[in-house]
Coordinates of C-alpha atoms in Angstrom, one line a residue:
M342 CA 140.2 105.3 77.9
A343 CA 137.8 104.5 80.7
C344 CA 138.3 106.8 83.5
G345 CA 136.3 105.2 86.2
K346 CA 133.0 105.2 88.1
L347 CA 131.0 108.6 87.3
I348 CA 130.5 110.1 91.0
D349 CA 128.9 113.2 91.3
E350 CA 130.3 116.2 93.4
F351 CA 128.4 115.0 96.8
G352 CA 129.6 111.8 96.8
R353 CA 127.0 109.6 95.0
T354 CA 128.1 107.2 92.5
I355 CA 126.1 106.8 89.1
R356 CA 124.9 103.8 88.7
Y357 CA 121.0 104.1 86.5
L358 CA 120.8 105.9 83.1
R359 CA 117.3 106.5 82.0
L360 CA 117.9 106.4 78.3
S361 CA 114.7 108.5 76.1
V362 CA 114.6 107.2 72.6
T363 CA 112.1 109.6 71.6
D364 CA 110.0 112.6 72.4
R365 CA 106.9 111.5 70.9
C366 CA 103.6 110.2 72.4
D367 CA 100.7 108.8 71.5
L368 CA 98.9 109.8 74.5
R369 CA 98.3 113.4 75.4
C370 CA 98.0 113.4 79.1
N371 CA 97.2 116.9 80.2
Y372 CA 99.2 117.1 83.3
C373 CA 102.7 116.2 80.8
M374 CA 101.4 118.0 77.5
G375 CA 99.5 119.7 75.3
E376 CA 97.5 118.8 72.3
A377 CA 99.6 120.5 69.6
M378 CA 103.0 119.8 70.8
Q379 CA 106.1 120.4 68.9
F380 CA 108.5 116.9 68.6
L381 CA 111.5 117.2 68.1
P382 CA 113.1 116.3 64.2
R383 CA 113.6 112.7 63.5
R384 CA 116.6 113.6 62.3
E385 CA 118.2 115.1 65.1
L386 CA 117.5 111.7 67.4
L387 CA 120.3 109.1 68.1
D388 CA 120.6 106.3 65.9
L389 CA 120.5 102.6 66.7
D390 CA 123.8 102.7 67.0
E391 CA 124.6 105.8 68.6
L392 CA 122.1 104.7 71.4
V393 CA 124.4 101.5 72.0
R394 CA 127.4 103.3 71.7
L395 CA 126.5 105.6 74.2
A396 CA 124.8 103.5 76.3
D397 CA 128.0 100.9 76.0
G398 CA 130.1 104.1 77.3
F399 CA 127.8 104.1 80.5
I400 CA 128.3 100.6 81.2
T401 CA 131.8 100.7 81.1
R402 CA 132.0 103.5 84.1
G403 CA 129.9 101.2 86.4
V404 CA 125.8 102.0 85.2
N405 CA 124.4 98.8 85.9
K406 CA 120.6 99.2 85.4
I407 CA 119.7 101.1 82.3
R408 CA 115.5 101.7 81.7
L409 CA 114.3 102.8 78.3
T410 CA 111.8 106.2 78.4
G411 CA 110.4 108.8 76.2
G412 CA 108.1 110.3 75.9
E413 CA 106.6 106.9 74.4
P414 CA 109.3 104.6 73.4
L415 CA 107.5 101.8 71.5
V416 CA 106.9 104.5 69.4
R417 CA 109.8 104.5 67.7
A418 CA 110.9 101.6 65.5
V419 CA 114.4 101.7 66.9
T420 CA 113.3 100.7 70.5
L421 CA 112.8 96.7 69.9
P422 CA 116.0 96.4 68.5
L423 CA 117.7 98.3 71.1
I424 CA 116.2 96.1 73.5
D425 CA 117.3 93.3 71.2
E426 CA 120.8 94.6 71.1
L427 CA 121.3 96.0 74.8
G428 CA 119.7 93.0 76.2
K429 CA 123.2 91.2 74.9
R430 CA 124.6 93.0 77.8
L431 CA 123.3 91.7 80.9
G432 CA 125.3 89.1 82.9
H433 CA 128.2 91.5 81.0
G434 CA 128.3 94.4 82.7
L435 CA 124.4 95.7 82.9
D436 CA 122.6 93.7 85.7
E437 CA 119.3 95.3 84.6
L438 CA 117.7 96.0 81.2
T439 CA 113.8 97.8 81.4
M440 CA 111.5 100.5 80.1
T441 CA 108.4 102.5 81.0
T442 CA 105.4 102.7 78.6
N443 CA 102.2 103.3 78.5
A444 CA 101.4 100.1 77.2
T445 CA 99.3 101.0 74.3
N446 CA 101.6 98.6 72.1
L447 CA 102.8 96.5 74.2
A448 CA 100.2 94.0 73.3
R449 CA 102.0 92.9 70.0
H450 CA 105.7 93.3 71.3
A451 CA 105.6 91.7 74.9
Q452 CA 106.5 88.6 73.9
R453 CA 109.8 89.8 72.2
I454 CA 110.8 92.6 74.8
A455 CA 110.9 89.1 77.6
D456 CA 112.7 86.9 75.0
A457 CA 115.4 90.0 75.0
G458 CA 115.7 89.8 79.1
V459 CA 113.2 92.6 80.3
K460 CA 112.2 91.0 83.2
R461 CA 109.9 94.3 84.4
L462 CA 108.4 97.1 83.2
N463 CA 106.9 100.4 84.9
V464 CA 103.2 101.0 83.1
S465 CA 101.9 104.3 83.3
L466 CA 98.0 104.0 84.3
D467 CA 96.2 106.8 85.6
T468 CA 92.7 105.7 86.0
R469 CA 90.9 102.4 85.2
D470 CA 87.6 104.5 84.2
P471 CA 87.4 104.6 80.8
A472 CA 85.5 108.3 80.8
A473 CA 88.3 109.5 82.9
F474 CA 91.5 108.1 81.0
A475 CA 89.9 109.7 77.8
A476 CA 89.3 113.1 79.2
L477 CA 92.9 112.7 81.5
T478 CA 94.7 111.2 77.9
N479 CA 92.8 112.7 74.7
R480 CA 92.7 109.4 73.8
D481 CA 90.4 106.1 73.7
M482 CA 93.0 103.6 74.0
L483 CA 92.0 102.3 77.6
N484 CA 91.4 98.3 76.4
R485 CA 95.0 98.9 74.3
V486 CA 96.6 99.8 77.5
L487 CA 94.5 96.7 79.4
D488 CA 95.8 94.0 77.0
G489 CA 99.4 95.2 77.0
I490 CA 99.3 94.8 80.6
D491 CA 97.7 91.4 80.0
A492 CA 99.8 90.7 77.1
A493 CA 103.1 91.4 79.1
L494 CA 101.6 89.3 82.2
D495 CA 101.4 86.3 80.0
A496 CA 104.8 86.7 78.7
G497 CA 106.4 86.3 82.8
I498 CA 107.3 89.9 83.0
K499 CA 106.4 91.6 86.0
I500 CA 104.6 95.0 86.1
K501 CA 104.7 98.3 88.6
L502 CA 101.8 100.4 87.5
N503 CA 103.2 104.1 87.8
T504 CA 100.1 106.7 88.8
V505 CA 100.3 109.9 89.3
A506 CA 97.9 111.4 91.9
L507 CA 95.9 113.9 90.5
A508 CA 92.9 115.7 93.0
D509 CA 91.0 116.7 89.6
T510 CA 91.2 113.0 88.2
N511 CA 92.0 110.0 90.1
R512 CA 91.7 110.6 94.3
E513 CA 88.4 108.5 94.8
E514 CA 89.7 105.9 92.7
I515 CA 93.0 105.2 94.3
P516 CA 92.3 102.3 97.0
D517 CA 90.5 100.0 94.0
L518 CA 93.6 100.7 91.7
A519 CA 95.9 99.8 94.4
A520 CA 93.6 96.4 94.8
W521 CA 92.9 96.0 91.5
A522 CA 96.9 95.8 90.8
H523 CA 97.4 93.7 93.8
G524 CA 94.6 91.2 92.4
K525 CA 97.1 91.1 89.4
G526 CA 100.3 90.9 91.8
M527 CA 101.7 94.0 90.6
D528 CA 103.1 96.5 92.7
I529 CA 102.0 100.3 92.4
T530 CA 103.2 103.4 92.8
F531 CA 101.9 107.1 93.2
I532 CA 103.8 109.9 92.4
E533 CA 103.0 113.5 92.9
V534 CA 102.6 115.7 89.9
M535 CA 105.9 118.2 88.9
P536 CA 106.1 121.3 87.2
L537 CA 107.6 120.6 84.1
G538 CA 106.8 122.1 81.3
D539 CA 104.0 124.8 79.8
I540 CA 100.1 122.7 80.1
A541 CA 96.7 124.2 79.5
A542 CA 95.6 122.9 83.0
E543 CA 96.7 124.4 86.0
R544 CA 98.7 122.1 88.4
S545 CA 97.8 123.9 91.6
D546 CA 94.4 122.0 90.9
Q547 CA 95.5 118.6 90.1
F548 CA 98.3 118.5 93.0
L549 CA 97.4 115.7 95.3
S550 CA 99.9 115.3 98.0
L551 CA 100.8 111.5 98.9
E552 CA 100.3 112.2 102.9
T553 CA 96.6 113.1 101.6
V554 CA 96.8 109.5 99.4
R555 CA 98.4 107.9 102.3
R556 CA 96.2 108.7 104.8
D557 CA 93.2 108.4 102.1
L558 CA 95.0 104.1 101.7
E559 CA 94.9 103.6 105.7
Q560 CA 91.1 104.4 105.9
R561 CA 91.3 100.9 103.5
F562 CA 94.3 99.3 104.1
T563 CA 97.1 98.6 106.9
L564 CA 100.5 99.8 105.2
E565 CA 103.2 98.6 106.8
P566 CA 107.0 100.2 106.0
S567 CA 108.7 97.7 103.7
S568 CA 112.6 97.5 103.5
H569 CA 112.2 96.9 99.3
V570 CA 114.6 99.0 97.0
S571 CA 114.1 99.5 93.6
G572 CA 116.9 101.9 92.9
G573 CA 114.6 104.8 92.4
P574 CA 113.1 107.2 94.4
A575 CA 110.3 105.8 95.4
R576 CA 109.7 104.4 99.3
Y577 CA 107.8 101.4 99.7
W578 CA 105.1 100.2 101.9
N579 CA 103.2 96.4 102.3
V580 CA 99.5 96.4 102.2
A581 CA 98.4 93.6 104.8
E582 CA 95.2 92.8 103.3
T583 CA 96.5 92.3 99.5
G584 CA 99.7 91.4 100.1
G585 CA 101.5 93.8 97.6
R586 CA 103.3 96.8 98.0
I587 CA 102.6 100.1 97.8
G588 CA 105.1 103.3 96.7
F589 CA 105.8 107.0 97.1
I590 CA 107.5 109.1 95.0
S591 CA 107.2 112.9 96.6
P592 CA 109.2 115.7 94.3
I593 CA 107.4 118.0 96.2
S594 CA 106.1 116.5 99.7
H595 CA 109.5 115.1 100.6
N596 CA 112.4 115.8 98.8
F597 CA 114.4 112.4 97.6
C598 CA 117.6 113.8 96.2
A599 CA 120.2 112.8 99.1
S600 CA 120.8 109.2 97.3
C601 CA 120.1 110.0 93.9
N602 CA 121.8 107.4 91.4
R603 CA 120.7 108.2 88.0
V604 CA 120.9 110.8 85.1
R605 CA 118.8 111.1 82.3
V606 CA 119.6 111.2 78.4
T607 CA 117.4 112.7 76.0
A608 CA 116.6 111.2 72.5
K609 CA 118.9 113.7 70.7
G610 CA 121.9 112.8 73.4
E611 CA 121.4 115.7 75.7
L612 CA 122.4 114.4 79.1
F613 CA 121.0 116.2 82.4
P614 CA 122.0 115.0 85.6
C615 CA 119.0 116.0 87.4
L616 CA 115.1 116.2 86.4
G617 CA 114.5 119.0 88.4
H618 CA 117.2 121.1 86.8
G619 CA 118.1 122.5 82.9
E620 CA 122.6 122.0 83.5
M621 CA 122.9 119.7 80.6
T622 CA 125.8 118.0 78.3
H623 CA 125.7 117.3 75.0
L624 CA 127.1 114.2 74.4
R625 CA 125.6 113.7 70.2
A626 CA 128.9 115.5 69.4
A627 CA 131.1 113.1 71.1
L628 CA 129.5 110.4 69.6
R629 CA 129.7 111.7 65.8
G630 CA 133.1 113.2 66.5
P631 CA 136.9 112.0 66.4
E632 CA 137.9 109.5 68.6
P633 CA 134.3 108.8 70.3
E634 CA 135.3 107.0 73.2
Q635 CA 137.5 109.1 75.2
A636 CA 135.8 112.1 73.8
L637 CA 132.3 110.3 75.3
D638 CA 134.4 109.7 78.5
A639 CA 135.4 113.4 79.1
A640 CA 131.6 114.3 78.7
L641 CA 130.5 112.2 81.4
D642 CA 133.3 113.6 83.5
R643 CA 132.0 117.4 83.0
A644 CA 128.5 116.0 83.5
M645 CA 129.5 114.9 87.0
K646 CA 130.9 118.5 88.2
T647 CA 127.3 119.4 87.1
K648 CA 124.7 117.6 89.4
P649 CA 123.3 119.8 91.9
E650 CA 122.7 118.9 95.2
R651 CA 119.0 118.6 94.9
H652 CA 115.6 120.6 93.3
H653 CA 113.4 123.0 94.3
F654 CA 110.1 122.0 92.8
R655 CA 107.3 124.5 93.9
I656 CA 104.2 124.3 93.1
A657 CA 101.2 127.6 93.5
K658 CA 98.8 128.7 91.7
G659 CA 99.1 130.9 88.7
A660 CA 103.5 129.7 89.5
D661 CA 104.7 129.5 86.4
P662 CA 106.2 125.7 85.7
A663 CA 109.7 124.9 87.1
L664 CA 111.2 124.1 83.4
A665 CA 109.9 125.0 80.0
R666 CA 111.1 121.3 79.3
H667 CA 108.3 118.9 79.3
M668 CA 108.8 115.5 80.8
S669 CA 108.5 114.0 78.1
V670 CA 112.0 115.4 76.9
T671 CA 114.2 114.0 79.6
G672 CA 111.8 110.5 80.3
G673 CA 110.2 110.0 83.8

């Protein structure tokens, strides 16, 4: 029997689940992972039934927003039927179902995703320059991404771009990227690179403070504070010249943990209460054991006691990553 809402030791109520369906991705963004990544064996992943039962367990405990993440969710066949199934919960405990995607496979699936009730997507895009995109992602797929964005917009899905601010790649392009996004009716959020997982690049060379990004944007635009709240950690600004919104997610320069209302579950059922910490609760065993509903409830209660007050990210020349776990394991 359910034990009430999920509340951590600091009084924060958890209403938002980021559920990873895979750690695999068809891009190799150099701030995220290496070319020769070791991905989870498919037999270790939660199957469709387990993913649905896990989501239902969270919904019963008061979670009303679910974001599907990866890796890249659309590289796994289970994602579309999962969206179909979770879409049936909208209006029945679930207020919003959404997804973060790189859009490489979005063009052929956008209408089905919209039909299931998904009204918003986050699309990861760091540059519109073909050469820079290929160098950053190690793949020549920019046109597929742009086609996917257009298909989703045509299907009536609102899109917010997520752009990692990178000193060595896109600093000069950021104002143009914002103007392009707003011209297509999309908001855009800039994110500081995070020290998760070993990569070949030096993150201190990539890191670009969003304080710097904001100053750069203010050379071209008038930024006015916005009261908009998305349920995530972004702080928003309205742009007078375009009528669009810009968000800033600053895990390094402006810690946002005080209002954290979310947890992450990996594709094999590991619950991480914090992206920046290693504490983890296994949920797969609960789902596969006797009395799975009671076991899942008990596991969720244990996890609430391990959610830390905040993360402590640091980026410095030669510094080890904060965690060996790559972002693609837990999702963004």
